[in-house]
Each structure stands twice: as C-alpha cells, then as structure tokens.
Amino acid sequence: MFVMYPATDLTAFPNPDRRKGLIPSLLGGSVTEKHALAFEASPVNHVRANAPPFLILHGDHDDLVPIEQSKELDRRLRAAGVESKLVVKAGAGHGFGLTERQLDEVATFFRAHFQD
C-alpha cells in the first residue's frame, strides 16, 4: 500500500466540535457528534497483522493533515508486525509532488512487494 499525507485517525484532529470542513462533511456532523463513526472511519483502527506492506510519505510542514497521523499509522502497523516505511519530506506541506528519486523509491517498493 502506498499513501501520501493520509488522514488516518479522524478522532485526533483539532477542533472536534467543528461542524464545517472536510471531516464534518464526510461524517455528516462534527467528530464530537459522530465520534463512533469517526472511529470506524479511521484506518488506524483497522490495522491487522495480515495487512500489506506500507510506504507512507508525509511532509513535515503539512498544515492540513498533521504528520502525527502518518506516524501513528506507521507505529500501529509496525506493532502489528506489518512492514511499514515512513518517509518524511523535509520542508514539504500537504499536496507535494514526488521527485524522480521518490518516484524511483515508490516503483522499487511496488516491484519488491507486488510484482508477480
């Protein structure tokens, strides 16, 4: 699995009472109001030992999805015995593109794990 700057725990974002924005739109209400749904919609709560290997990329200056979201997913995957690699792009915010080196790293990851 390859993910970039993912929202992995909807219950851990600031302002859980906020009624406008992407997460409240997804949930149909604030995280406080829809806490059980936010918990169930959070990938960190569905990590299993049989999950595929993960390559996670995240910028350390992401002001939309805190880097802690990726760190927590990486931590839980490793704790479950799943291969996970978190690559932090220094100085990058949300929505960054990939360099040639990073594209090569992604291609290498896929060839190593998902090629027949």
Short mmCIF file of C-alpha atoms in Angstrom, two decimals:
data_model
loop_
_atom_site.label_atom_id
_atom_site.label_comp_id
_atom_site.label_asym_id
_atom_site.label_seq_id
_atom_site.Cartn_x
_atom_site.Cartn_y
_atom_site.Cartn_z
CA MET A 1 0.00 0.00 0.00
CA PHE A 2 1.35 3.43 -0.92
CA VAL A 3 -0.14 6.53 0.72
CA MET A 4 0.78 10.20 0.79
CA TYR A 5 -0.07 12.51 3.71
CA PRO A 6 -3.05 10.38 4.79
CA ALA A 7 -5.71 11.24 7.33
CA THR A 8 -5.55 8.09 9.45
CA ASP A 9 -7.34 9.00 12.70
CA LEU A 10 -10.35 11.26 12.26
CA THR A 11 -10.82 11.45 16.03
CA ALA A 12 -7.37 13.01 16.54
CA PHE A 13 -7.78 16.20 14.51
CA PRO A 14 -8.03 19.51 16.35
CA ASN A 15 -11.42 21.15 16.83
CA PRO A 16 -13.61 18.05 17.11
CA ASP A 17 -16.68 20.29 17.57
CA ARG A 18 -16.23 21.95 14.17
CA ARG A 19 -19.31 21.48 12.00
CA LYS A 20 -17.82 22.68 8.70
CA GLY A 21 -14.91 21.28 6.72
CA LEU A 22 -13.88 18.04 5.08
CA ILE A 23 -14.22 15.73 8.08
CA PRO A 24 -17.64 17.01 9.23
CA SER A 25 -18.83 16.79 5.60
CA LEU A 26 -17.65 13.19 5.42
CA LEU A 27 -19.22 12.25 8.75
CA GLY A 28 -22.42 14.27 8.44
CA GLY A 29 -21.65 16.21 11.62
CA SER A 30 -18.82 17.10 13.97
CA VAL A 31 -16.40 14.48 15.25
CA THR A 32 -17.86 15.03 18.71
CA GLU A 33 -21.38 14.29 17.43
CA LYS A 34 -20.28 11.41 15.20
CA HIS A 35 -17.44 10.02 17.30
CA ALA A 36 -18.31 6.33 16.78
CA LEU A 37 -18.48 6.85 13.01
CA ALA A 38 -15.19 8.84 13.04
CA PHE A 39 -13.56 5.99 14.97
CA GLU A 40 -14.82 3.39 12.49
CA ALA A 41 -13.76 5.52 9.50
CA SER A 42 -10.20 5.85 10.83
CA PRO A 43 -7.69 3.49 9.19
CA VAL A 44 -5.54 3.29 12.34
CA ASN A 45 -8.37 1.37 13.98
CA HIS A 46 -8.35 -1.31 11.30
CA VAL A 47 -4.67 -2.30 11.25
CA ARG A 48 -4.26 -6.05 11.18
CA ALA A 49 -1.24 -8.33 11.05
CA ASN A 50 -2.24 -9.52 7.57
CA ALA A 51 -2.19 -6.00 6.09
CA PRO A 52 0.03 -5.47 3.04
CA PRO A 53 3.35 -3.64 3.37
CA PHE A 54 3.04 0.16 3.55
CA LEU A 55 5.09 3.02 2.15
CA ILE A 56 3.92 6.30 3.69
CA LEU A 57 5.08 9.76 2.55
CA HIS A 58 4.33 12.89 4.53
CA GLY A 59 5.71 16.44 4.65
CA ASP A 60 6.94 17.75 7.98
CA HIS A 61 5.23 21.12 7.33
CA ASP A 62 1.78 19.77 6.45
CA ASP A 63 -0.78 22.21 7.83
CA LEU A 64 -3.82 20.24 6.65
CA VAL A 65 -3.06 16.71 7.90
CA PRO A 66 -0.64 16.67 10.84
CA ILE A 67 2.37 14.40 10.35
CA GLU A 68 1.38 12.66 13.58
CA GLN A 69 -1.37 10.98 11.53
CA SER A 70 1.24 9.14 9.43
CA LYS A 71 3.48 8.49 12.42
CA GLU A 72 0.62 6.82 14.27
CA LEU A 73 -0.30 4.64 11.30
CA ASP A 74 3.35 3.63 10.89
CA ARG A 75 3.61 2.86 14.63
CA ARG A 76 0.48 0.71 14.66
CA LEU A 77 1.46 -1.16 11.51
CA ARG A 78 4.87 -1.99 12.95
CA ALA A 79 3.33 -3.02 16.28
CA ALA A 80 1.10 -5.45 14.35
CA GLY A 81 4.15 -6.90 12.60
CA VAL A 82 3.40 -5.26 9.25
CA GLU A 83 6.28 -3.92 7.19
CA SER A 84 5.96 -0.13 7.09
CA LYS A 85 8.26 2.65 5.98
CA LEU A 86 7.50 6.29 6.73
CA VAL A 87 9.37 8.78 4.55
CA VAL A 88 9.25 12.36 5.85
CA LYS A 89 9.84 15.05 3.24
CA ALA A 90 11.59 17.95 4.97
CA GLY A 91 10.01 21.35 4.42
CA ALA A 92 7.05 19.94 2.49
CA GLY A 93 3.43 20.78 3.14
CA HIS A 94 0.28 18.95 2.08
CA GLY A 95 -0.05 18.03 -1.57
CA PHE A 96 3.62 17.93 -2.55
CA GLY A 97 4.72 16.19 -5.72
CA LEU A 98 7.35 13.50 -5.95
CA THR A 99 10.92 13.93 -7.10
CA GLU A 100 12.50 11.47 -9.54
CA ARG A 101 14.27 9.80 -6.60
CA GLN A 102 10.98 9.43 -4.71
CA LEU A 103 9.23 8.05 -7.80
CA ASP A 104 12.03 5.51 -8.10
CA GLU A 105 11.55 4.60 -4.42
CA VAL A 106 7.82 4.06 -4.98
CA ALA A 107 8.49 1.95 -8.08
CA THR A 108 11.06 -0.12 -6.17
CA PHE A 109 8.56 -0.63 -3.35
CA PHE A 110 5.88 -1.89 -5.74
CA ARG A 111 8.27 -4.16 -7.61
CA ALA A 112 9.55 -5.64 -4.35
CA HIS A 113 6.11 -6.31 -2.87
CA PHE A 114 3.50 -6.59 -5.56
CA GLN A 115 5.15 -7.85 -8.73
CA ASP A 116 4.29 -11.40 -9.82
#
